[in-house]
């Protein structure tokens, strides 16, 4: 029995027979610890979308999982006075819910409130999922959209899942011959069944590769839940901090070198790499953590001060990582340039931040692709693709 992949569906015409503008649903927020950063990212994207070319429908997912119709007011979606925005603060109703279709032949989105007649919001032609972390960036939303037959920006189900789980991401990198640093994994059952054995496992790892080590959630981003641990006395607190975000914990050795990032974008002829950027050491922070990234706005250097040979090497590795994970649309690849001149890949982010200070759009700006064009290219790439097997 053969399976057939549906072709991209053309955008329908208006009742007068004129082609209508494609309708983009920008979905943001979500249940992960990166909820606020997703809101900030979506605000930047909403400001950048060409309203002459696209109709836009903002849909927020609250921290408890309700899909809410939100105001199209990007100015309310920024970090203000160190306060983080939320979908609950943007929702037009405290109880109403947005429902996506589950029939691939129907793309009409419906809004319903208790005691009211459901209201049709019209067809959606493409979804721009600005979700970060689990329950959105990890393949769960992508699977829902595949079932619904709605095209979407970014990586598919497999690439999203692999790109979210740092353990399996590293396993894929190794299988494709990409250089990775030393790491260890503490699975939920190990810590819950025998914490002392799990602790000994990390100590043995540290004795082999050296202190300090970094303890982090295996499936989280935005540097949330990460602790730099200098000795065994700090392990328990670090593990519990990581487990507050993910029951599976990743432990990484300290790699001494420069932090280099590179963006990959899908063009009509395939993926291309941006100029790389460098994340310099932050004097006010122990490492490039959440506050350094988003609250205190630690600056990155774009383009990175690399030799031509180093630039070409990291660009090649970034595209190889994009292909290894089977990414689509975009990815940000993060590397360490070691003291011996070798690059080691740390991770890829299949939906990197799009805030005004985020490195991914800054790298592409320096590469000649401005923010509005970047957003447009991602939407167009999604519209060209079919859902299903491809």
mmCIF file of C-alpha atoms in Angstrom:
data_model
loop_
_atom_site.group_PDB
_atom_site.id
_atom_site.type_symbol
_atom_site.label_atom_id
_atom_site.label_comp_id
_atom_site.label_asym_id
_atom_site.label_seq_id
_atom_site.Cartn_x
_atom_site.Cartn_y
_atom_site.Cartn_z
ATOM 1 C CA UNK A 1 0.000 0.000 0.000
ATOM 2 C CA UNK A 2 1.462 3.375 -0.968
ATOM 3 C CA UNK A 3 1.085 6.668 0.859
ATOM 4 C CA UNK A 4 0.451 9.877 -0.998
ATOM 5 C CA UNK A 5 1.744 13.236 0.166
ATOM 6 C CA UNK A 6 -0.676 16.078 -0.477
ATOM 7 C CA UNK A 7 0.526 18.978 -2.605
ATOM 8 C CA UNK A 8 0.479 22.502 -1.206
ATOM 9 C CA UNK A 9 -3.056 23.845 -1.440
ATOM 10 C CA UNK A 10 -3.427 27.133 -3.344
ATOM 11 C CA UNK A 11 -4.833 30.099 -1.456
ATOM 12 C CA UNK A 12 -8.567 30.363 -2.303
ATOM 13 C CA UNK A 13 -10.067 33.376 -4.035
ATOM 14 C CA UNK A 14 -12.485 35.861 -2.515
ATOM 15 C CA UNK A 15 -16.219 35.722 -3.269
ATOM 16 C CA UNK A 16 -15.548 38.243 -6.076
ATOM 17 C CA UNK A 17 -13.059 35.872 -7.664
ATOM 18 C CA UNK A 18 -9.989 37.896 -6.717
ATOM 19 C CA UNK A 19 -7.064 36.080 -5.086
ATOM 20 C CA UNK A 20 -7.127 36.834 -1.381
ATOM 21 C CA UNK A 21 -4.115 37.439 0.804
ATOM 22 C CA UNK A 22 -2.725 34.339 2.547
ATOM 23 C CA UNK A 23 -3.840 34.202 6.177
ATOM 24 C CA UNK A 24 -1.065 33.674 8.725
ATOM 25 C CA UNK A 25 -1.892 32.471 12.235
ATOM 26 C CA UNK A 26 0.898 33.525 14.594
ATOM 27 C CA UNK A 27 0.743 31.072 17.508
ATOM 28 C CA UNK A 28 2.703 31.923 20.650
ATOM 29 C CA UNK A 29 2.932 31.559 24.421
ATOM 30 C CA UNK A 30 2.499 27.962 25.490
ATOM 31 C CA UNK A 31 2.917 25.798 28.557
ATOM 32 C CA UNK A 32 6.713 25.765 28.794
ATOM 33 C CA UNK A 33 8.962 27.870 31.002
ATOM 34 C CA UNK A 34 9.786 29.911 27.888
ATOM 35 C CA UNK A 35 6.223 31.263 27.695
ATOM 36 C CA UNK A 36 7.182 34.935 28.084
ATOM 37 C CA UNK A 37 10.018 34.823 25.559
ATOM 38 C CA UNK A 38 7.613 33.292 23.053
ATOM 39 C CA UNK A 39 5.257 36.237 23.582
ATOM 40 C CA UNK A 40 8.094 38.719 23.072
ATOM 41 C CA UNK A 41 9.224 36.895 19.931
ATOM 42 C CA UNK A 42 5.708 36.861 18.501
ATOM 43 C CA UNK A 43 5.372 40.587 19.104
ATOM 44 C CA UNK A 44 8.442 41.247 16.996
ATOM 45 C CA UNK A 45 7.146 38.993 14.209
ATOM 46 C CA UNK A 46 3.716 40.651 14.256
ATOM 47 C CA UNK A 47 5.381 44.025 13.816
ATOM 48 C CA UNK A 48 7.383 42.726 10.850
ATOM 49 C CA UNK A 49 4.740 40.869 8.832
ATOM 50 C CA UNK A 50 3.755 42.780 5.683
ATOM 51 C CA UNK A 51 0.056 43.521 6.221
ATOM 52 C CA UNK A 52 -0.296 44.494 2.542
ATOM 53 C CA UNK A 53 0.714 40.933 1.631
ATOM 54 C CA UNK A 54 -0.763 38.835 4.452
ATOM 55 C CA UNK A 55 -3.766 38.750 6.754
ATOM 56 C CA UNK A 56 -2.725 37.969 10.325
ATOM 57 C CA UNK A 57 -4.500 36.123 13.143
ATOM 58 C CA UNK A 58 -2.713 36.201 16.537
ATOM 59 C CA UNK A 59 -3.453 33.137 18.692
ATOM 60 C CA UNK A 60 -1.942 32.826 22.157
ATOM 61 C CA UNK A 61 -1.669 29.684 24.249
ATOM 62 C CA UNK A 62 -1.928 30.380 27.970
ATOM 63 C CA UNK A 63 0.372 28.799 30.539
ATOM 64 C CA UNK A 64 -2.358 26.278 31.372
ATOM 65 C CA UNK A 65 -2.863 25.335 27.694
ATOM 66 C CA UNK A 66 -5.945 27.326 26.629
ATOM 67 C CA UNK A 67 -5.843 28.612 23.053
ATOM 68 C CA UNK A 68 -6.914 32.241 23.255
ATOM 69 C CA UNK A 69 -7.801 34.898 20.731
ATOM 70 C CA UNK A 70 -5.494 37.812 21.477
ATOM 71 C CA UNK A 71 -5.282 41.433 20.543
ATOM 72 C CA UNK A 72 -3.071 42.292 17.589
ATOM 73 C CA UNK A 73 -1.077 44.759 19.657
ATOM 74 C CA UNK A 74 2.667 43.999 19.431
ATOM 75 C CA UNK A 75 3.560 46.942 21.639
ATOM 76 C CA UNK A 76 1.999 45.107 24.616
ATOM 77 C CA UNK A 77 4.150 42.036 24.002
ATOM 78 C CA UNK A 78 7.546 43.427 24.993
ATOM 79 C CA UNK A 79 9.518 43.153 28.233
ATOM 80 C CA UNK A 80 8.793 46.371 30.154
ATOM 81 C CA UNK A 81 10.551 47.378 33.363
ATOM 82 C CA UNK A 82 11.876 43.812 33.703
ATOM 83 C CA UNK A 83 8.286 42.485 33.651
ATOM 84 C CA UNK A 84 7.589 39.596 31.293
ATOM 85 C CA UNK A 85 4.413 39.577 29.153
ATOM 86 C CA UNK A 86 1.873 36.722 29.204
ATOM 87 C CA UNK A 87 -0.874 35.467 26.921
ATOM 88 C CA UNK A 88 -3.363 35.780 29.800
ATOM 89 C CA UNK A 89 -2.668 39.506 29.821
ATOM 90 C CA UNK A 90 -3.334 39.753 26.074
ATOM 91 C CA UNK A 91 -6.364 37.469 25.737
ATOM 92 C CA UNK A 92 -9.599 39.094 24.568
ATOM 93 C CA UNK A 93 -11.610 36.716 26.736
ATOM 94 C CA UNK A 94 -10.883 34.999 30.046
ATOM 95 C CA UNK A 95 -12.752 31.843 28.989
ATOM 96 C CA UNK A 96 -13.045 31.788 25.190
ATOM 97 C CA UNK A 97 -11.054 29.233 23.208
ATOM 98 C CA UNK A 98 -9.747 29.021 19.657
ATOM 99 C CA UNK A 99 -10.158 25.658 17.949
ATOM 100 C CA UNK A 100 -8.118 24.555 14.948
ATOM 101 C CA UNK A 101 -9.691 22.169 12.436
ATOM 102 C CA UNK A 102 -8.734 18.497 12.529
ATOM 103 C CA UNK A 103 -10.094 17.781 9.051
ATOM 104 C CA UNK A 104 -7.358 18.262 6.396
ATOM 105 C CA UNK A 105 -10.036 19.470 3.975
ATOM 106 C CA UNK A 106 -11.079 22.305 6.296
ATOM 107 C CA UNK A 107 -8.850 25.132 7.542
ATOM 108 C CA UNK A 108 -11.487 27.243 9.251
ATOM 109 C CA UNK A 109 -10.596 28.398 12.761
ATOM 110 C CA UNK A 110 -13.445 28.752 15.267
ATOM 111 C CA UNK A 111 -13.683 30.818 18.443
ATOM 112 C CA UNK A 112 -16.105 29.711 21.145
ATOM 113 C CA UNK A 113 -17.144 31.104 24.530
ATOM 114 C CA UNK A 114 -19.398 29.534 27.156
ATOM 115 C CA UNK A 115 -23.012 30.539 26.509
ATOM 116 C CA UNK A 116 -22.281 32.002 23.054
ATOM 117 C CA UNK A 117 -22.640 30.741 19.488
ATOM 118 C CA UNK A 118 -19.221 29.698 18.080
ATOM 119 C CA UNK A 119 -17.748 32.325 15.787
ATOM 120 C CA UNK A 120 -15.917 31.420 12.579
ATOM 121 C CA UNK A 121 -12.630 33.304 12.249
ATOM 122 C CA UNK A 122 -11.977 32.235 8.661
ATOM 123 C CA UNK A 123 -9.489 29.929 6.992
ATOM 124 C CA UNK A 124 -5.836 29.784 7.964
ATOM 125 C CA UNK A 125 -3.356 29.145 5.156
ATOM 126 C CA UNK A 126 -0.163 28.870 7.211
ATOM 127 C CA UNK A 127 0.790 28.823 10.890
ATOM 128 C CA UNK A 128 3.836 30.680 12.207
ATOM 129 C CA UNK A 129 4.520 28.802 15.470
ATOM 130 C CA UNK A 130 6.511 31.116 17.707
ATOM 131 C CA UNK A 131 6.503 28.649 20.601
ATOM 132 C CA UNK A 132 9.697 27.872 22.487
ATOM 133 C CA UNK A 133 10.319 24.760 24.547
ATOM 134 C CA UNK A 134 8.119 21.707 25.219
ATOM 135 C CA UNK A 135 4.477 21.614 24.071
ATOM 136 C CA UNK A 136 5.179 23.634 20.957
ATOM 137 C CA UNK A 137 8.754 23.559 19.690
ATOM 138 C CA UNK A 138 9.206 19.845 20.343
ATOM 139 C CA UNK A 139 7.035 18.369 17.564
ATOM 140 C CA UNK A 140 3.751 18.310 19.483
ATOM 141 C CA UNK A 141 2.230 21.341 17.745
ATOM 142 C CA UNK A 142 3.807 20.275 14.468
ATOM 143 C CA UNK A 143 2.049 16.903 14.749
ATOM 144 C CA UNK A 144 -1.286 18.633 15.345
ATOM 145 C CA UNK A 145 -0.777 20.793 12.256
ATOM 146 C CA UNK A 146 0.185 17.756 10.175
ATOM 147 C CA UNK A 147 -3.068 16.065 11.210
ATOM 148 C CA UNK A 148 -4.950 19.244 10.317
ATOM 149 C CA UNK A 149 -3.219 19.572 6.961
ATOM 150 C CA UNK A 150 -2.147 23.154 7.689
ATOM 151 C CA UNK A 151 1.326 24.251 6.496
ATOM 152 C CA UNK A 152 3.588 25.793 9.105
ATOM 153 C CA UNK A 153 6.887 27.624 9.413
ATOM 154 C CA UNK A 154 9.929 25.697 10.544
ATOM 155 C CA UNK A 155 10.973 22.152 11.299
ATOM 156 C CA UNK A 156 8.697 19.129 11.016
ATOM 157 C CA UNK A 157 7.773 16.642 13.728
ATOM 158 C CA UNK A 158 11.004 14.632 13.802
ATOM 159 C CA UNK A 159 13.401 17.575 13.518
ATOM 160 C CA UNK A 160 11.460 19.514 16.148
ATOM 161 C CA UNK A 161 11.575 16.599 18.587
ATOM 162 C CA UNK A 162 15.277 15.910 18.011
ATOM 163 C CA UNK A 163 16.080 19.611 18.171
ATOM 164 C CA UNK A 164 14.355 19.872 21.552
ATOM 165 C CA UNK A 165 16.004 16.884 23.218
ATOM 166 C CA UNK A 166 19.679 17.688 23.720
ATOM 167 C CA UNK A 167 20.621 14.066 24.338
ATOM 168 C CA UNK A 168 19.233 12.733 21.072
ATOM 169 C CA UNK A 169 20.370 15.822 19.196
ATOM 170 C CA UNK A 170 23.940 15.025 20.218
ATOM 171 C CA UNK A 171 23.476 11.365 19.272
ATOM 172 C CA UNK A 172 22.335 12.428 15.796
ATOM 173 C CA UNK A 173 25.278 14.812 15.453
ATOM 174 C CA UNK A 174 27.726 12.036 16.348
ATOM 175 C CA UNK A 175 26.139 9.665 13.834
ATOM 176 C CA UNK A 176 26.641 12.299 11.113
ATOM 177 C CA UNK A 177 30.260 12.903 12.066
ATOM 178 C CA UNK A 178 29.769 16.285 13.728
ATOM 179 C CA UNK A 179 32.045 17.048 16.695
ATOM 180 C CA UNK A 180 30.328 17.254 20.106
ATOM 181 C CA UNK A 181 31.646 17.812 23.618
ATOM 182 C CA UNK A 182 31.574 15.306 26.500
ATOM 183 C CA UNK A 183 28.184 14.875 28.160
ATOM 184 C CA UNK A 184 26.263 12.585 30.501
ATOM 185 C CA UNK A 185 22.539 11.966 30.940
ATOM 186 C CA UNK A 186 20.600 11.369 34.151
ATOM 187 C CA UNK A 187 17.257 9.833 33.276
ATOM 188 C CA UNK A 188 14.206 10.321 35.526
ATOM 189 C CA UNK A 189 14.234 6.773 36.857
ATOM 190 C CA UNK A 190 17.930 6.985 37.798
ATOM 191 C CA UNK A 191 17.462 10.013 40.040
ATOM 192 C CA UNK A 192 14.155 8.855 41.505
ATOM 193 C CA UNK A 193 15.336 5.291 42.202
ATOM 194 C CA UNK A 194 18.907 5.872 43.418
ATOM 195 C CA UNK A 195 20.049 9.503 43.743
ATOM 196 C CA UNK A 196 23.401 8.494 45.222
ATOM 197 C CA UNK A 197 24.245 6.341 42.184
ATOM 198 C CA UNK A 198 23.191 9.134 39.833
ATOM 199 C CA UNK A 199 25.296 11.594 41.832
ATOM 200 C CA UNK A 200 28.280 9.240 41.658
ATOM 201 C CA UNK A 201 27.825 9.007 37.894
ATOM 202 C CA UNK A 202 28.156 12.776 37.573
ATOM 203 C CA UNK A 203 31.128 12.931 39.953
ATOM 204 C CA UNK A 204 32.921 10.246 37.914
ATOM 205 C CA UNK A 205 32.166 12.265 34.784
ATOM 206 C CA UNK A 206 33.558 15.424 36.374
ATOM 207 C CA UNK A 207 36.675 13.628 37.593
ATOM 208 C CA UNK A 208 37.313 12.489 34.029
ATOM 209 C CA UNK A 209 36.577 15.784 32.285
ATOM 210 C CA UNK A 210 37.107 18.309 35.079
ATOM 211 C CA UNK A 211 35.053 20.677 37.180
ATOM 212 C CA UNK A 212 33.017 22.795 36.716
ATOM 213 C CA UNK A 213 30.213 21.063 34.846
ATOM 214 C CA UNK A 214 26.946 22.455 33.537
ATOM 215 C CA UNK A 215 23.720 20.804 34.704
ATOM 216 C CA UNK A 216 20.708 21.589 32.543
ATOM 217 C CA UNK A 217 17.259 20.345 31.522
ATOM 218 C CA UNK A 218 17.562 18.051 28.518
ATOM 219 C CA UNK A 219 14.470 19.579 26.867
ATOM 220 C CA UNK A 220 14.425 23.315 27.503
ATOM 221 C CA UNK A 221 15.871 26.453 25.984
ATOM 222 C CA UNK A 222 16.619 30.141 26.574
ATOM 223 C CA UNK A 223 19.277 29.005 29.083
ATOM 224 C CA UNK A 224 16.513 28.293 31.613
ATOM 225 C CA UNK A 225 17.267 25.882 34.452
ATOM 226 C CA UNK A 226 21.026 25.740 33.830
ATOM 227 C CA UNK A 227 23.498 25.737 36.730
ATOM 228 C CA UNK A 228 27.265 25.916 36.627
ATOM 229 C CA UNK A 229 28.481 23.473 39.294
ATOM 230 C CA UNK A 230 31.989 23.821 40.721
ATOM 231 C CA UNK A 231 32.064 20.747 42.952
ATOM 232 C CA UNK A 232 30.002 17.814 44.189
ATOM 233 C CA UNK A 233 28.422 19.869 46.963
ATOM 234 C CA UNK A 234 26.399 21.849 44.439
ATOM 235 C CA UNK A 235 25.034 18.897 42.493
ATOM 236 C CA UNK A 236 21.761 18.227 44.314
ATOM 237 C CA UNK A 237 20.516 21.795 44.057
ATOM 238 C CA UNK A 238 21.539 21.976 40.391
ATOM 239 C CA UNK A 239 19.785 18.718 39.546
ATOM 240 C CA UNK A 240 16.596 19.805 41.292
ATOM 241 C CA UNK A 241 16.711 23.139 39.452
ATOM 242 C CA UNK A 242 17.025 21.337 36.113
ATOM 243 C CA UNK A 243 14.317 18.814 37.049
ATOM 244 C CA UNK A 244 11.926 21.678 37.798
ATOM 245 C CA UNK A 245 11.843 22.122 34.009
ATOM 246 C CA UNK A 246 12.480 18.568 32.758
ATOM 247 C CA UNK A 247 12.802 15.230 34.605
ATOM 248 C CA UNK A 248 15.651 14.258 32.269
ATOM 249 C CA UNK A 249 18.913 16.046 33.086
ATOM 250 C CA UNK A 250 21.922 16.659 30.869
ATOM 251 C CA UNK A 251 25.411 17.230 32.288
ATOM 252 C CA UNK A 252 28.040 18.830 30.067
ATOM 253 C CA UNK A 253 31.751 19.362 30.517
ATOM 254 C CA UNK A 254 33.127 22.889 30.416
ATOM 255 C CA UNK A 255 34.563 23.632 26.986
ATOM 256 C CA UNK A 256 37.161 26.365 27.079
ATOM 257 C CA UNK A 257 36.809 28.508 24.027
ATOM 258 C CA UNK A 258 34.711 31.133 22.268
ATOM 259 C CA UNK A 259 30.929 30.865 21.833
ATOM 260 C CA UNK A 260 30.051 31.152 18.137
ATOM 261 C CA UNK A 261 26.570 31.067 16.581
ATOM 262 C CA UNK A 262 25.488 30.719 12.963
ATOM 263 C CA UNK A 263 22.052 30.990 11.367
ATOM 264 C CA UNK A 264 20.717 28.753 8.620
ATOM 265 C CA UNK A 265 17.824 29.803 6.388
ATOM 266 C CA UNK A 266 16.004 27.809 3.724
ATOM 267 C CA UNK A 267 16.165 29.495 0.323
ATOM 268 C CA UNK A 268 14.550 28.270 -2.895
ATOM 269 C CA UNK A 269 17.750 26.396 -3.788
ATOM 270 C CA UNK A 270 18.357 24.947 -0.323
ATOM 271 C CA UNK A 271 19.733 26.006 3.078
ATOM 272 C CA UNK A 272 22.350 28.737 3.366
ATOM 273 C CA UNK A 273 24.360 29.929 6.355
ATOM 274 C CA UNK A 274 24.545 33.498 7.654
ATOM 275 C CA UNK A 275 27.607 35.314 8.815
ATOM 276 C CA UNK A 276 28.440 33.953 12.274
ATOM 277 C CA UNK A 277 28.191 35.837 15.557
ATOM 278 C CA UNK A 278 30.167 35.638 18.781
ATOM 279 C CA UNK A 279 28.766 35.705 22.320
ATOM 280 C CA UNK A 280 31.516 37.348 24.385
ATOM 281 C CA UNK A 281 31.946 36.622 28.091
ATOM 282 C CA UNK A 282 29.496 38.584 30.242
ATOM 283 C CA UNK A 283 31.275 40.211 33.184
ATOM 284 C CA UNK A 284 28.078 40.574 35.240
ATOM 285 C CA UNK A 285 27.000 36.941 34.771
ATOM 286 C CA UNK A 286 28.740 33.625 35.394
ATOM 287 C CA UNK A 287 27.663 32.445 31.930
ATOM 288 C CA UNK A 288 25.209 33.378 29.146
ATOM 289 C CA UNK A 289 22.065 32.642 31.166
ATOM 290 C CA UNK A 290 18.441 33.789 30.811
ATOM 291 C CA UNK A 291 18.945 37.192 32.427
ATOM 292 C CA UNK A 292 22.065 37.885 30.375
ATOM 293 C CA UNK A 293 20.144 37.086 27.191
ATOM 294 C CA UNK A 294 16.810 38.777 27.755
ATOM 295 C CA UNK A 295 16.845 41.050 30.789
ATOM 296 C CA UNK A 296 20.294 42.606 30.793
ATOM 297 C CA UNK A 297 20.630 42.323 27.000
ATOM 298 C CA UNK A 298 24.147 40.938 26.804
ATOM 299 C CA UNK A 299 25.453 42.047 23.401
ATOM 300 C CA UNK A 300 26.684 39.672 20.745
ATOM 301 C CA UNK A 301 29.279 40.591 18.147
ATOM 302 C CA UNK A 302 28.030 40.379 14.552
ATOM 303 C CA UNK A 303 29.874 39.383 12.481
ATOM 304 C CA UNK A 304 32.147 37.335 14.698
ATOM 305 C CA UNK A 305 35.831 38.295 14.448
ATOM 306 C CA UNK A 306 36.904 35.071 12.754
ATOM 307 C CA UNK A 307 39.346 34.303 9.989
ATOM 308 C CA UNK A 308 37.915 33.568 6.560
ATOM 309 C CA UNK A 309 38.785 29.906 7.032
ATOM 310 C CA UNK A 310 37.051 29.769 10.428
ATOM 311 C CA UNK A 311 33.964 31.509 9.023
ATOM 312 C CA UNK A 312 33.662 29.063 6.138
ATOM 313 C CA UNK A 313 34.178 26.120 8.502
ATOM 314 C CA UNK A 314 31.456 27.125 10.959
ATOM 315 C CA UNK A 315 29.050 27.889 8.089
ATOM 316 C CA UNK A 316 29.680 24.444 6.629
ATOM 317 C CA UNK A 317 29.108 22.776 10.004
ATOM 318 C CA UNK A 318 25.884 24.759 10.550
ATOM 319 C CA UNK A 319 24.397 23.589 7.240
ATOM 320 C CA UNK A 320 25.524 20.018 7.981
ATOM 321 C CA UNK A 321 23.755 20.198 11.347
ATOM 322 C CA UNK A 322 20.611 21.547 9.642
ATOM 323 C CA UNK A 323 20.627 18.573 7.262
ATOM 324 C CA UNK A 324 21.569 16.015 9.945
ATOM 325 C CA UNK A 325 18.488 16.856 12.022
ATOM 326 C CA UNK A 326 16.287 17.115 8.868
ATOM 327 C CA UNK A 327 15.420 20.729 9.616
ATOM 328 C CA UNK A 328 13.225 22.943 7.471
ATOM 329 C CA UNK A 329 12.885 26.700 7.272
ATOM 330 C CA UNK A 330 15.454 27.851 9.789
ATOM 331 C CA UNK A 331 17.836 26.906 12.546
ATOM 332 C CA UNK A 332 20.391 28.578 14.765
ATOM 333 C CA UNK A 333 23.456 26.436 15.370
ATOM 334 C CA UNK A 334 25.605 27.107 18.448
ATOM 335 C CA UNK A 335 29.285 26.188 18.604
ATOM 336 C CA UNK A 336 32.395 26.460 20.731
ATOM 337 C CA UNK A 337 35.633 27.428 19.013
ATOM 338 C CA UNK A 338 38.179 25.648 21.179
ATOM 339 C CA UNK A 339 41.637 26.901 22.031
ATOM 340 C CA UNK A 340 43.115 24.349 19.595
ATOM 341 C CA UNK A 341 41.162 25.909 16.708
ATOM 342 C CA UNK A 342 38.548 23.152 16.395
ATOM 343 C CA UNK A 343 34.796 23.802 16.350
ATOM 344 C CA UNK A 344 32.483 21.733 18.556
ATOM 345 C CA UNK A 345 28.724 21.958 18.052
ATOM 346 C CA UNK A 346 26.747 22.508 21.231
ATOM 347 C CA UNK A 347 23.179 22.469 19.922
ATOM 348 C CA UNK A 348 20.729 23.663 17.302
ATOM 349 C CA UNK A 349 17.585 25.658 17.955
ATOM 350 C CA UNK A 350 14.820 24.917 15.454
ATOM 351 C CA UNK A 351 12.809 28.005 16.455
ATOM 352 C CA UNK A 352 15.363 30.544 17.668
ATOM 353 C CA UNK A 353 14.330 33.759 19.315
ATOM 354 C CA UNK A 354 13.121 36.608 17.113
ATOM 355 C CA UNK A 355 13.217 39.339 19.718
ATOM 356 C CA UNK A 356 14.860 42.621 18.669
ATOM 357 C CA UNK A 357 18.072 41.555 20.442
ATOM 358 C CA UNK A 358 18.046 37.930 19.248
ATOM 359 C CA UNK A 359 21.116 36.734 17.419
ATOM 360 C CA UNK A 360 19.364 34.893 14.583
ATOM 361 C CA UNK A 361 17.775 37.970 12.931
ATOM 362 C CA UNK A 362 20.872 40.042 13.690
ATOM 363 C CA UNK A 363 23.074 37.551 11.848
ATOM 364 C CA UNK A 364 20.792 37.603 8.821
ATOM 365 C CA UNK A 365 20.547 41.388 8.895
ATOM 366 C CA UNK A 366 24.332 41.473 8.616
ATOM 367 C CA UNK A 367 24.090 38.883 5.801
ATOM 368 C CA UNK A 368 21.803 41.124 3.749
ATOM 369 C CA UNK A 369 18.396 39.734 4.745
ATOM 370 C CA UNK A 370 16.494 42.301 6.795
ATOM 371 C CA UNK A 371 13.904 41.416 9.409
ATOM 372 C CA UNK A 372 10.751 41.834 7.233
ATOM 373 C CA UNK A 373 12.352 39.866 4.384
ATOM 374 C CA UNK A 374 13.428 37.148 6.817
ATOM 375 C CA UNK A 375 9.857 36.740 8.087
ATOM 376 C CA UNK A 376 8.506 36.774 4.532
ATOM 377 C CA UNK A 377 10.975 34.118 3.359
ATOM 378 C CA UNK A 378 9.961 31.818 6.209
ATOM 379 C CA UNK A 379 6.257 32.195 5.418
ATOM 380 C CA UNK A 380 6.834 31.640 1.699
ATOM 381 C CA UNK A 381 8.952 28.543 2.361
ATOM 382 C CA UNK A 382 6.118 27.126 4.496
ATOM 383 C CA UNK A 383 3.523 27.868 1.812
ATOM 384 C CA UNK A 384 5.639 26.039 -0.791
ATOM 385 C CA UNK A 385 5.782 22.868 1.306
ATOM 386 C CA UNK A 386 3.086 20.257 1.665
ATOM 387 C CA UNK A 387 2.133 18.639 4.943
ATOM 388 C CA UNK A 388 2.538 14.886 5.353
ATOM 389 C CA UNK A 389 5.534 12.834 4.216
ATOM 390 C CA UNK A 390 8.053 14.821 2.211
#
